[in-house]
Short mmCIF file of C-alpha atoms in Angstrom, two decimals:
data_model
loop_
_atom_site.label_atom_id
_atom_site.label_comp_id
_atom_site.label_asym_id
_atom_site.label_seq_id
_atom_site.Cartn_x
_atom_site.Cartn_y
_atom_site.Cartn_z
CA LYS A 233 -4.57 -15.32 47.31
CA ALA A 234 -8.65 -15.13 47.46
CA LEU A 235 -10.38 -15.83 44.18
CA HIS A 236 -12.20 -12.67 44.44
CA VAL A 237 -8.94 -10.85 44.72
CA LYS A 238 -7.38 -12.48 41.49
CA MET A 239 -10.81 -11.64 39.40
CA ALA A 240 -11.20 -8.12 40.58
CA ASP A 241 -10.38 -5.28 38.38
CA GLU A 242 -8.97 -3.12 41.18
CA THR A 243 -8.33 -4.33 44.78
CA VAL A 244 -7.06 -2.43 47.84
CA GLU A 245 -5.66 -4.07 51.08
CA ILE A 246 -7.71 -3.22 54.05
CA GLY A 247 -6.02 -4.52 56.71
CA PRO A 248 -4.85 -8.12 58.55
CA PRO A 249 -6.92 -11.06 58.01
CA ALA A 250 -8.68 -10.64 61.37
CA PRO A 251 -12.01 -9.36 60.68
CA ARG A 252 -12.09 -6.71 63.19
CA GLU A 253 -9.10 -5.46 61.56
CA SER A 254 -10.35 -5.22 58.14
CA TYR A 255 -14.02 -6.16 56.83
CA LEU A 256 -15.22 -5.14 60.27
CA LYS A 257 -13.40 -1.51 60.43
CA ILE A 258 -15.65 1.11 59.15
CA GLU A 259 -12.80 3.40 58.61
CA ALA A 260 -10.66 1.12 56.80
CA VAL A 261 -13.66 0.42 54.15
CA LEU A 262 -13.98 3.85 53.78
CA LYS A 263 -10.78 5.05 53.37
CA ALA A 264 -10.24 1.87 50.73
CA ALA A 265 -13.39 3.36 48.92
CA ALA A 266 -12.00 6.95 48.68
CA LYS A 267 -8.77 5.93 47.30
CA VAL A 268 -10.35 4.17 44.13
CA LYS A 269 -12.82 7.15 44.08
CA ALA A 270 -15.86 4.57 44.60
CA ASP A 271 -18.85 6.10 44.12
CA ALA A 272 -21.04 3.36 45.74
CA ILE A 273 -20.63 0.40 48.34
CA HIS A 274 -22.35 -2.97 47.79
CA PRO A 275 -21.95 -4.56 51.27
CA GLY A 276 -22.60 -8.07 50.08
CA TYR A 277 -24.38 -10.41 52.74
CA GLY A 278 -21.59 -10.48 55.70
CA PHE A 279 -19.64 -8.24 57.83
CA LEU A 280 -21.29 -4.68 57.94
CA SER A 281 -24.21 -5.19 55.46
CA GLU A 282 -26.54 -4.87 58.31
CA ASN A 283 -24.64 -2.25 60.25
CA ALA A 284 -26.57 0.99 60.64
CA ALA A 285 -23.49 2.75 61.81
CA PHE A 286 -21.67 1.76 58.72
CA VAL A 287 -24.48 2.98 56.47
CA GLU A 288 -24.51 6.34 58.37
CA ALA A 289 -20.64 6.61 57.80
CA VAL A 290 -20.95 5.79 54.42
CA GLU A 291 -23.62 8.09 53.66
CA LYS A 292 -21.79 11.16 55.40
CA THR A 293 -19.09 10.54 52.97
CA GLY A 294 -21.74 11.11 49.87
CA ILE A 295 -20.99 7.65 48.89
CA THR A 296 -24.25 5.68 48.09
CA PHE A 297 -24.99 2.59 50.14
CA VAL A 298 -26.34 0.05 48.22
CA GLY A 299 -29.36 -1.40 50.34
CA PRO A 300 -31.83 0.03 52.97
CA SER A 301 -31.55 3.50 54.91
CA ALA A 302 -29.66 3.31 58.31
CA GLN A 303 -32.85 4.13 59.98
CA VAL A 304 -34.59 0.97 58.60
CA ILE A 305 -31.55 -1.50 59.41
CA ALA A 306 -31.64 -0.04 62.88
CA GLN A 307 -35.38 -0.73 63.25
CA MET A 308 -35.37 -4.16 61.81
CA GLY A 309 -31.89 -5.49 62.73
CA ASP A 310 -33.17 -5.19 66.80
CA LYS A 311 -35.36 -8.19 66.87
CA VAL A 312 -37.47 -6.63 69.59
CA SER A 313 -38.46 -3.49 67.21
CA ALA A 314 -38.94 -5.54 64.49
CA ARG A 315 -41.43 -7.91 66.28
CA ARG A 316 -43.40 -4.66 67.42
CA LEU A 317 -43.33 -3.31 63.63
CA ALA A 318 -44.47 -6.51 62.43
CA GLN A 319 -47.52 -6.53 65.00
CA GLU A 320 -48.29 -2.90 63.99
CA HIS A 321 -48.84 -4.36 60.54
CA ASP A 322 -51.03 -7.10 61.34
CA VAL A 323 -48.20 -9.51 60.65
CA PRO A 324 -48.53 -12.75 63.25
CA VAL A 325 -45.40 -13.17 65.87
CA ILE A 326 -44.72 -15.95 67.96
CA PRO A 327 -45.57 -15.48 71.73
CA GLY A 328 -42.82 -13.99 73.43
CA THR A 329 -41.48 -11.12 75.65
CA GLU A 330 -42.63 -7.70 74.59
CA GLY A 331 -38.96 -6.32 74.64
CA ALA A 332 -35.41 -7.43 75.85
CA ILE A 333 -35.66 -8.62 79.27
CA ASP A 334 -32.80 -8.93 82.37
CA ASP A 335 -32.03 -11.83 84.15
CA ALA A 336 -34.31 -11.19 87.07
CA GLU A 337 -37.22 -11.19 84.83
CA ALA A 338 -36.17 -14.41 82.83
CA GLU A 339 -37.89 -16.80 84.88
CA ALA A 340 -41.56 -15.35 85.19
CA ALA A 341 -41.35 -14.37 81.53
CA ALA A 342 -40.19 -18.03 80.79
CA ALA A 343 -43.15 -19.61 82.87
CA GLU A 344 -45.59 -17.02 81.11
CA ILE A 345 -44.73 -18.07 77.52
CA GLY A 346 -44.15 -21.81 78.16
CA TYR A 347 -41.69 -24.64 77.48
CA PRO A 348 -40.04 -25.34 75.07
CA LEU A 349 -38.70 -21.71 74.15
CA MET A 350 -35.76 -19.94 72.76
CA VAL A 351 -33.41 -17.48 74.16
CA LYS A 352 -32.48 -14.93 71.06
CA ALA A 353 -30.10 -12.11 70.59
CA ALA A 354 -32.30 -8.85 70.43
CA ASP A 355 -29.24 -7.42 68.08
CA GLY A 356 -27.80 -9.44 65.32
CA GLY A 357 -28.63 -12.69 63.22
CA GLY A 358 -27.20 -15.53 60.99
CA GLY A 359 -28.22 -18.03 63.94
CA MET A 360 -25.70 -16.75 66.28
CA GLY A 361 -26.92 -16.04 69.76
CA ILE A 362 -29.69 -18.63 69.82
CA ARG A 363 -30.48 -21.25 72.52
CA VAL A 364 -33.09 -23.99 72.91
CA VAL A 365 -34.57 -24.08 76.51
CA ASN A 366 -36.57 -27.41 76.93
CA ASP A 367 -37.18 -27.19 80.93
CA PRO A 368 -36.68 -24.41 83.68
CA ALA A 369 -33.32 -26.32 84.63
CA GLU A 370 -31.86 -25.17 81.60
CA LEU A 371 -33.01 -21.09 81.39
CA ALA A 372 -30.34 -19.78 83.24
CA ASP A 373 -27.33 -21.13 81.45
CA ALA A 374 -28.78 -20.91 78.19
CA ILE A 375 -29.37 -17.27 78.85
CA ALA A 376 -25.64 -16.95 80.04
CA SER A 377 -24.52 -18.42 76.71
CA ALA A 378 -26.61 -16.62 74.43
CA ARG A 379 -25.75 -13.22 75.97
CA SER A 380 -22.02 -14.22 75.72
CA GLN A 381 -21.93 -15.21 72.17
CA ALA A 382 -24.60 -12.24 70.93
CA GLU A 383 -21.90 -9.86 72.78
CA SER A 384 -18.87 -11.31 70.96
CA ALA A 385 -20.78 -11.36 67.43
CA PHE A 386 -22.67 -8.34 67.79
CA GLY A 387 -21.52 -6.23 70.74
CA SER A 388 -24.76 -6.33 72.48
CA SER A 389 -26.33 -8.80 75.21
CA ARG A 390 -29.58 -8.04 74.95
CA ILE A 391 -31.64 -11.10 74.81
CA TYR A 392 -35.42 -11.92 74.88
CA LEU A 393 -37.53 -15.12 74.70
CA GLU A 394 -40.06 -16.59 72.51
CA ARG A 395 -41.87 -19.74 72.36
CA ARG A 396 -40.26 -22.78 70.42
CA LEU A 397 -42.44 -24.01 67.53
CA ILE A 398 -42.18 -27.71 67.22
CA ASP A 399 -41.52 -29.20 63.70
CA ALA A 400 -41.21 -25.84 62.21
CA SER A 401 -40.18 -24.84 58.68
CA HIS A 402 -38.21 -21.71 58.15
CA VAL A 403 -39.88 -19.96 55.23
CA GLU A 404 -38.79 -16.61 53.96
CA VAL A 405 -40.26 -14.02 51.46
CA GLN A 406 -37.76 -12.06 49.16
CA VAL A 407 -38.99 -8.58 48.58
CA LEU A 408 -37.53 -5.86 46.56
CA GLY A 409 -38.47 -1.89 47.01
CA ASP A 410 -37.56 0.90 45.27
CA LYS A 411 -36.95 4.92 46.52
CA HIS A 412 -40.27 5.68 44.98
CA GLY A 413 -42.63 3.52 47.50
CA ASN A 414 -42.85 0.59 45.14
CA VAL A 415 -42.60 -2.92 47.08
CA VAL A 416 -42.98 -6.26 45.48
CA HIS A 417 -42.12 -9.89 46.42
CA LEU A 418 -40.38 -12.60 44.46
CA PHE A 419 -41.86 -15.42 46.07
CA GLU A 420 -40.71 -17.78 48.66
CA ARG A 421 -37.75 -20.14 49.86
CA ASP A 422 -37.75 -22.88 52.33
CA CYS A 423 -34.65 -22.93 54.07
CA SER A 424 -35.50 -25.44 56.78
CA VAL A 425 -32.42 -27.77 56.03
CA GLN A 426 -30.17 -26.29 58.59
CA ARG A 427 -27.15 -27.21 61.05
CA ARG A 428 -26.24 -24.64 64.26
CA ASN A 429 -29.30 -22.50 63.02
CA GLN A 430 -27.30 -21.85 59.74
CA LYS A 431 -29.07 -22.95 56.43
CA VAL A 432 -27.55 -25.77 54.55
CA ILE A 433 -29.84 -26.02 51.55
CA GLU A 434 -32.51 -24.05 50.06
CA GLU A 435 -35.01 -24.32 48.02
CA THR A 436 -38.07 -22.52 45.96
CA PRO A 437 -41.09 -22.73 45.64
CA CYS A 438 -41.90 -24.18 49.08
CA ALA A 439 -43.65 -27.36 48.72
CA LYS A 440 -45.48 -27.56 51.79
CA ILE A 441 -47.80 -24.60 51.47
CA THR A 442 -50.88 -24.19 49.62
CA PRO A 443 -51.51 -21.01 47.25
CA GLU A 444 -53.64 -19.70 49.73
CA THR A 445 -51.02 -19.55 52.48
CA ARG A 446 -48.31 -18.44 49.70
CA GLU A 447 -50.74 -15.53 48.95
CA GLU A 448 -51.22 -14.69 52.90
CA MET A 449 -47.27 -14.81 53.40
CA THR A 450 -46.11 -12.82 50.59
CA ALA A 451 -48.96 -10.38 51.45
CA ALA A 452 -47.66 -9.98 55.01
CA ALA A 453 -44.20 -9.53 53.84
CA VAL A 454 -45.02 -6.92 51.17
CA ARG A 455 -47.13 -5.37 54.05
CA LEU A 456 -44.25 -5.21 56.47
CA ALA A 457 -41.74 -3.90 54.11
CA LYS A 458 -44.06 -1.03 52.72
CA GLY A 459 -45.02 -0.01 56.53
CA VAL A 460 -41.22 0.73 57.20
CA GLY A 461 -40.60 2.16 54.06
CA TYR A 462 -38.12 -0.62 52.64
CA SER A 463 -36.15 0.27 49.61
CA ASN A 464 -33.58 -2.35 48.02
CA ALA A 465 -33.50 -6.28 48.35
CA GLY A 466 -34.61 -7.38 51.91
CA THR A 467 -36.07 -10.85 53.12
CA VAL A 468 -38.90 -11.63 55.60
CA GLU A 469 -38.60 -14.72 57.52
CA PHE A 470 -40.92 -16.70 58.99
CA LEU A 471 -41.66 -20.11 60.82
CA LEU A 472 -44.15 -22.28 59.49
CA ASP A 473 -45.96 -24.45 61.89
CA GLY A 474 -45.85 -28.16 61.88
CA ASP A 475 -49.09 -28.49 60.20
CA HIS A 476 -47.96 -26.10 57.73
CA GLU A 477 -51.14 -23.69 58.05
CA HIS A 478 -50.07 -20.96 60.16
CA PHE A 479 -46.76 -18.76 59.78
CA TYR A 480 -45.23 -16.59 62.31
CA PHE A 481 -42.63 -13.43 61.58
CA LEU A 482 -39.28 -14.31 62.50
CA GLU A 483 -36.88 -11.79 61.61
CA MET A 484 -36.11 -9.35 58.60
CA ASN A 485 -32.91 -9.62 56.72
CA THR A 486 -32.00 -6.06 55.42
CA ARG A 487 -29.32 -7.37 52.92
CA LEU A 488 -29.08 -9.60 50.21
CA GLN A 489 -29.48 -13.31 50.78
CA VAL A 490 -26.55 -15.89 50.38
CA GLU A 491 -29.78 -17.84 48.81
CA HIS A 492 -30.73 -15.35 46.25
CA PRO A 493 -29.53 -17.41 43.25
CA ILE A 494 -32.78 -19.78 43.66
CA THR A 495 -35.03 -16.84 43.38
CA GLU A 496 -33.05 -15.41 40.19
CA MET A 497 -33.17 -18.91 38.62
CA VAL A 498 -37.09 -19.29 38.93
CA THR A 499 -37.86 -15.29 38.20
CA GLY A 500 -35.34 -14.55 35.66
CA ILE A 501 -34.13 -11.32 37.81
CA ASP A 502 -30.99 -10.37 38.56
CA LEU A 503 -31.21 -9.17 41.99
CA VAL A 504 -27.74 -7.55 42.14
CA GLU A 505 -28.58 -5.54 39.01
CA LEU A 506 -31.63 -4.49 40.33
CA GLN A 507 -30.00 -3.52 43.60
CA LEU A 508 -27.43 -1.34 41.91
CA ARG A 509 -30.21 0.31 39.68
CA ILE A 510 -32.41 0.96 42.74
CA ALA A 511 -29.77 2.58 44.78
CA ALA A 512 -29.40 5.04 41.57
CA GLY A 513 -32.66 5.73 42.20
CA GLU A 514 -34.55 4.09 39.48
CA ALA A 515 -37.91 2.68 39.83
CA LEU A 516 -38.67 -0.89 39.67
CA PRO A 517 -39.03 -2.11 36.16
CA PHE A 518 -42.01 -4.38 36.83
CA ALA A 519 -45.25 -4.61 38.65
CA GLN A 520 -46.09 -7.64 40.66
CA ASP A 521 -48.29 -9.32 38.30
CA GLU A 522 -45.65 -9.17 35.92
CA ILE A 523 -43.23 -11.23 37.89
CA GLU A 524 -43.50 -15.18 37.25
CA GLN A 525 -42.09 -18.10 38.80
CA ARG A 526 -41.02 -20.93 36.51
CA GLY A 527 -39.97 -24.48 37.58
CA ALA A 528 -38.01 -25.22 41.17
CA ALA A 529 -34.70 -24.19 42.20
CA ILE A 530 -32.38 -25.75 45.09
CA GLU A 531 -29.33 -24.49 46.49
CA ALA A 532 -26.64 -26.47 48.54
CA ARG A 533 -23.95 -24.89 50.28
CA ILE A 534 -20.65 -26.50 50.02
CA TYR A 535 -18.81 -26.39 53.27
CA PRO A 536 -15.41 -27.89 54.97
CA GLU A 537 -17.25 -30.06 57.37
CA ASP A 538 -17.27 -34.04 58.17
CA PRO A 539 -20.43 -35.33 56.58
CA SER A 540 -20.80 -37.86 59.49
CA SER A 541 -20.76 -35.18 62.33
CA MET A 542 -20.85 -31.61 60.56
CA LEU A 543 -17.86 -30.53 62.76
CA PRO A 544 -15.37 -28.44 60.58
CA THR A 545 -12.37 -29.84 58.70
CA ALA A 546 -9.01 -28.12 57.56
CA GLY A 547 -6.86 -28.46 54.46
CA ARG A 548 -5.77 -27.35 51.50
CA VAL A 549 -7.59 -27.98 47.94
CA LYS A 550 -5.48 -30.18 46.09
CA THR A 551 -7.72 -31.09 43.19
CA LEU A 552 -10.95 -29.61 41.94
CA GLU A 553 -13.39 -30.08 39.42
CA GLU A 554 -16.76 -28.34 39.51
CA PRO A 555 -20.10 -29.08 37.94
CA SER A 556 -21.35 -27.37 35.11
CA GLY A 557 -24.01 -27.51 32.41
CA TYR A 558 -27.38 -26.26 31.61
CA ASP A 559 -29.26 -25.21 34.43
CA VAL A 560 -26.46 -25.32 36.71
CA ARG A 561 -24.78 -22.37 38.73
CA VAL A 562 -21.66 -22.56 40.69
CA ASP A 563 -20.85 -19.44 42.92
CA SER A 564 -17.48 -20.38 44.33
CA ALA A 565 -14.68 -19.28 46.39
CA LEU A 566 -12.56 -22.67 45.44
CA TYR A 567 -9.27 -22.75 43.34
CA ARG A 568 -6.11 -25.28 43.55
CA GLY A 569 -4.28 -24.45 46.44
CA TYR A 570 -7.59 -22.91 48.65
CA GLU A 571 -6.86 -23.19 52.09
CA VAL A 572 -9.29 -23.49 54.89
CA LEU A 573 -8.68 -20.61 57.12
CA PRO A 574 -10.17 -19.79 60.80
CA HIS A 575 -10.75 -16.13 60.18
CA TYR A 576 -14.09 -16.32 58.15
CA GLU A 577 -17.39 -18.15 58.00
CA PRO A 578 -16.38 -21.39 56.26
CA LEU A 579 -18.73 -21.32 53.23
CA MET A 580 -16.79 -22.49 50.18
CA ALA A 581 -19.19 -22.70 47.36
CA LYS A 582 -22.82 -22.56 46.55
CA LEU A 583 -24.26 -25.05 43.92
CA ILE A 584 -27.29 -24.05 42.49
CA VAL A 585 -29.63 -25.98 40.16
CA HIS A 586 -33.27 -25.34 38.08
CA GLY A 587 -35.60 -27.90 36.99
CA LYS A 588 -38.88 -27.77 35.41
CA ASN A 589 -40.63 -29.28 38.65
CA ARG A 590 -39.11 -29.95 42.28
CA ASP A 591 -38.35 -33.82 41.35
CA ALA A 592 -36.52 -32.74 38.36
CA ALA A 593 -34.36 -30.13 40.32
CA ILE A 594 -33.61 -32.58 43.16
CA ALA A 595 -32.40 -35.35 40.24
CA ARG A 596 -30.29 -32.37 38.82
CA LEU A 597 -28.54 -31.44 42.03
CA GLN A 598 -27.75 -34.91 42.93
CA LYS A 599 -26.18 -35.39 39.45
CA ALA A 600 -24.15 -32.16 40.01
CA LEU A 601 -23.09 -33.20 43.35
CA GLY A 602 -21.49 -36.15 42.10
CA GLU A 603 -19.50 -34.27 39.28
CA TYR A 604 -17.80 -32.41 42.11
CA VAL A 605 -14.15 -33.55 42.80
CA ILE A 606 -12.41 -31.82 45.64
CA GLU A 607 -9.39 -33.43 46.96
CA GLY A 608 -7.58 -32.12 50.14
CA VAL A 609 -10.32 -31.11 52.00
CA VAL A 610 -13.00 -33.05 53.51
CA THR A 611 -16.62 -31.57 52.67
CA ASN A 612 -20.14 -31.86 53.27
CA ILE A 613 -21.09 -33.03 49.92
CA PRO A 614 -21.95 -36.57 50.95
CA LEU A 615 -24.28 -35.38 53.81
CA VAL A 616 -26.09 -33.06 51.12
CA SER A 617 -26.70 -35.97 48.90
CA ARG A 618 -27.95 -38.41 51.84
CA VAL A 619 -30.48 -35.58 52.83
CA LEU A 620 -31.68 -35.16 48.99
CA ALA A 621 -32.45 -38.93 48.89
CA ARG A 622 -34.06 -39.29 52.37
CA ARG A 623 -37.79 -39.98 52.06
CA ARG A 624 -38.71 -36.89 54.44
CA PHE A 625 -37.04 -34.37 51.93
CA THR A 626 -38.56 -35.91 48.81
CA SER A 627 -41.92 -35.73 50.19
CA ALA A 628 -41.46 -32.42 51.48
CA ALA A 629 -42.43 -33.66 55.05
CA TYR A 630 -39.24 -32.46 56.80
CA ALA A 631 -38.75 -29.51 59.31
CA THR A 632 -35.72 -27.40 60.75
CA GLY A 633 -34.39 -30.54 62.83
CA LEU A 634 -34.13 -32.96 60.13
CA LEU A 635 -30.11 -32.67 60.01
CA ASP A 636 -30.32 -33.56 63.91
CA GLU A 637 -32.30 -36.13 63.56
CA MET A 638 -29.82 -37.78 60.90
CA LEU A 639 -26.63 -37.17 62.63
CA GLU A 640 -25.78 -38.53 65.87
CA GLN A 641 -22.47 -38.26 67.97
CA PRO A 642 -19.53 -39.36 65.77
CA ALA A 643 -18.39 -42.99 66.33
CA GLY A 644 -15.10 -43.48 68.06
CA ALA A 645 -14.97 -40.06 69.60
CA THR A 646 -14.33 -39.69 73.39
CA GLY A 647 -16.57 -37.13 75.12
CA LYS A 648 -13.87 -34.67 75.50
CA GLU A 649 -13.03 -35.00 71.61
CA HIS A 650 -16.55 -34.58 70.75
CA ILE A 651 -16.95 -31.35 72.98
CA ALA A 652 -13.51 -29.88 71.73
CA ALA A 653 -14.78 -30.14 68.05
CA ILE A 654 -18.30 -28.58 68.83
CA ALA A 655 -16.44 -25.68 70.56
CA LEU A 656 -14.61 -25.42 67.61
CA ALA A 657 -17.50 -25.35 65.26
CA MET A 658 -19.23 -22.68 67.37
CA ALA A 659 -16.17 -20.48 67.47
CA LEU A 660 -16.02 -20.77 63.53
CA SER A 661 -19.39 -20.10 63.23
CA ALA A 662 -19.70 -17.19 65.57
CA ILE A 663 -17.25 -14.86 63.64
CA GLU A 664 -19.30 -12.62 61.87
CA THR A 665 -17.92 -12.71 58.32
CA PRO A 666 -19.35 -12.49 54.69
CA SER A 667 -20.76 -15.49 53.32
CA GLU A 668 -20.50 -13.71 50.17
CA THR A 669 -18.33 -16.03 47.85
CA PRO A 670 -16.87 -14.63 44.51
CA SER A 671 -18.52 -16.29 41.50
CA LYS A 672 -17.31 -17.51 38.04
CA TRP A 673 -20.02 -15.73 36.15
CA LYS A 674 -20.20 -12.33 34.87
CA MET A 675 -23.52 -10.16 34.95
CA HIS A 676 -24.29 -10.30 31.08
CA GLY A 677 -23.58 -14.07 31.03
CA ARG A 678 -25.87 -14.62 33.68
CA ARG A 679 -28.60 -12.46 32.37
CA ALA A 680 -28.32 -14.13 28.89
CA ALA A 681 -28.67 -17.44 30.37
CA MET A 682 -31.49 -16.73 32.31
CA VAL A 683 -33.45 -15.21 28.99
CA ASP A 684 -32.57 -18.40 27.32
CA ARG A 685 -33.98 -20.80 30.00
CA LEU A 686 -37.42 -18.73 30.70
CA SER A 687 -37.89 -18.01 26.76
#
């Protein structure tokens, strides 16, 4: 029933809906690839996309993996190892433990780092296995909770501690490397509008940083990518302090990001096409000074969530009308009859717009949000619209806590009901699933539209 299944030229059933019996089952994916005689596997940006064991298994079959090597994925997927590598390549890191720690070491390590701090899973990502600790009394419970979620999502309960930055922004740099040692950046994205440590709105360029900070940040990202021998598309994530002057390495995502369309909108570069070309052994077709950033782009993720609480909703889409027009792109899984299921990460669509500047992009996104008609499922569209109208967002004075500041406990909900709803939300977000949603555009049409816009 899924839209990508309906649109595909060929499909192979790999198992039942439960991810661990299908999309997370390496042998099932490889069996499907062999059945259709595939010569390459593109992992998208969920499930096995950052699984080094999967990459090794793919390479052993002789099939090309569209992404970096298993060694690089293993190095950067281990957050402790990634911190060490960042330091080795002169990329600033947030004060924290030098390695994964056990419970007996935690109290002393936390006292040395200082509060508030973050408990983080050493293996994994996607905002899972992270807990905020404001004082020593919260530490033990936070560690237990983080370990439990990390074990469930990533099969590893290793954790480390890191100081929490107040009023920080989440800014990331898109990098692209080939198999010939060339690495470039495609500028930065501000991904600070988040809920439950997962992104809701992303924009490029980041309006908070100076040209000098941008140059330092992008240079640091390229330096790290070159240092680890990175090839294909990847993202180096940073935390920007409240003064917007200092940045610190957060992690590296060794895959295509959900928000890659906004980079494509401002550069005119098709990242997915280049991923395939790089995997085939081609060199990058441009040098750093040939890459230009034009205008501004913003992406909004459309989720089945109550806009007053960000808690999950369910239902079946009865009526659907999606935005369209110049400088508007919709990557969507939606269709009439689409049903929100508990097995997968609930991202339903991504709405991406481009404008000549940030103000124009914000206005265009507001207009496009107003063109959406989705009946049968309650979505977060009203909340996204509220964020775009908020002064802290329009003035680029927001940080990662913006949504938490906007929302309070739902009116009329009892304590038990609210806790149950939060538990459901965490359970849904803890499922390691792909955020990749099938889109309605074809590569040629998308490329042509970019050329038209930038010419």
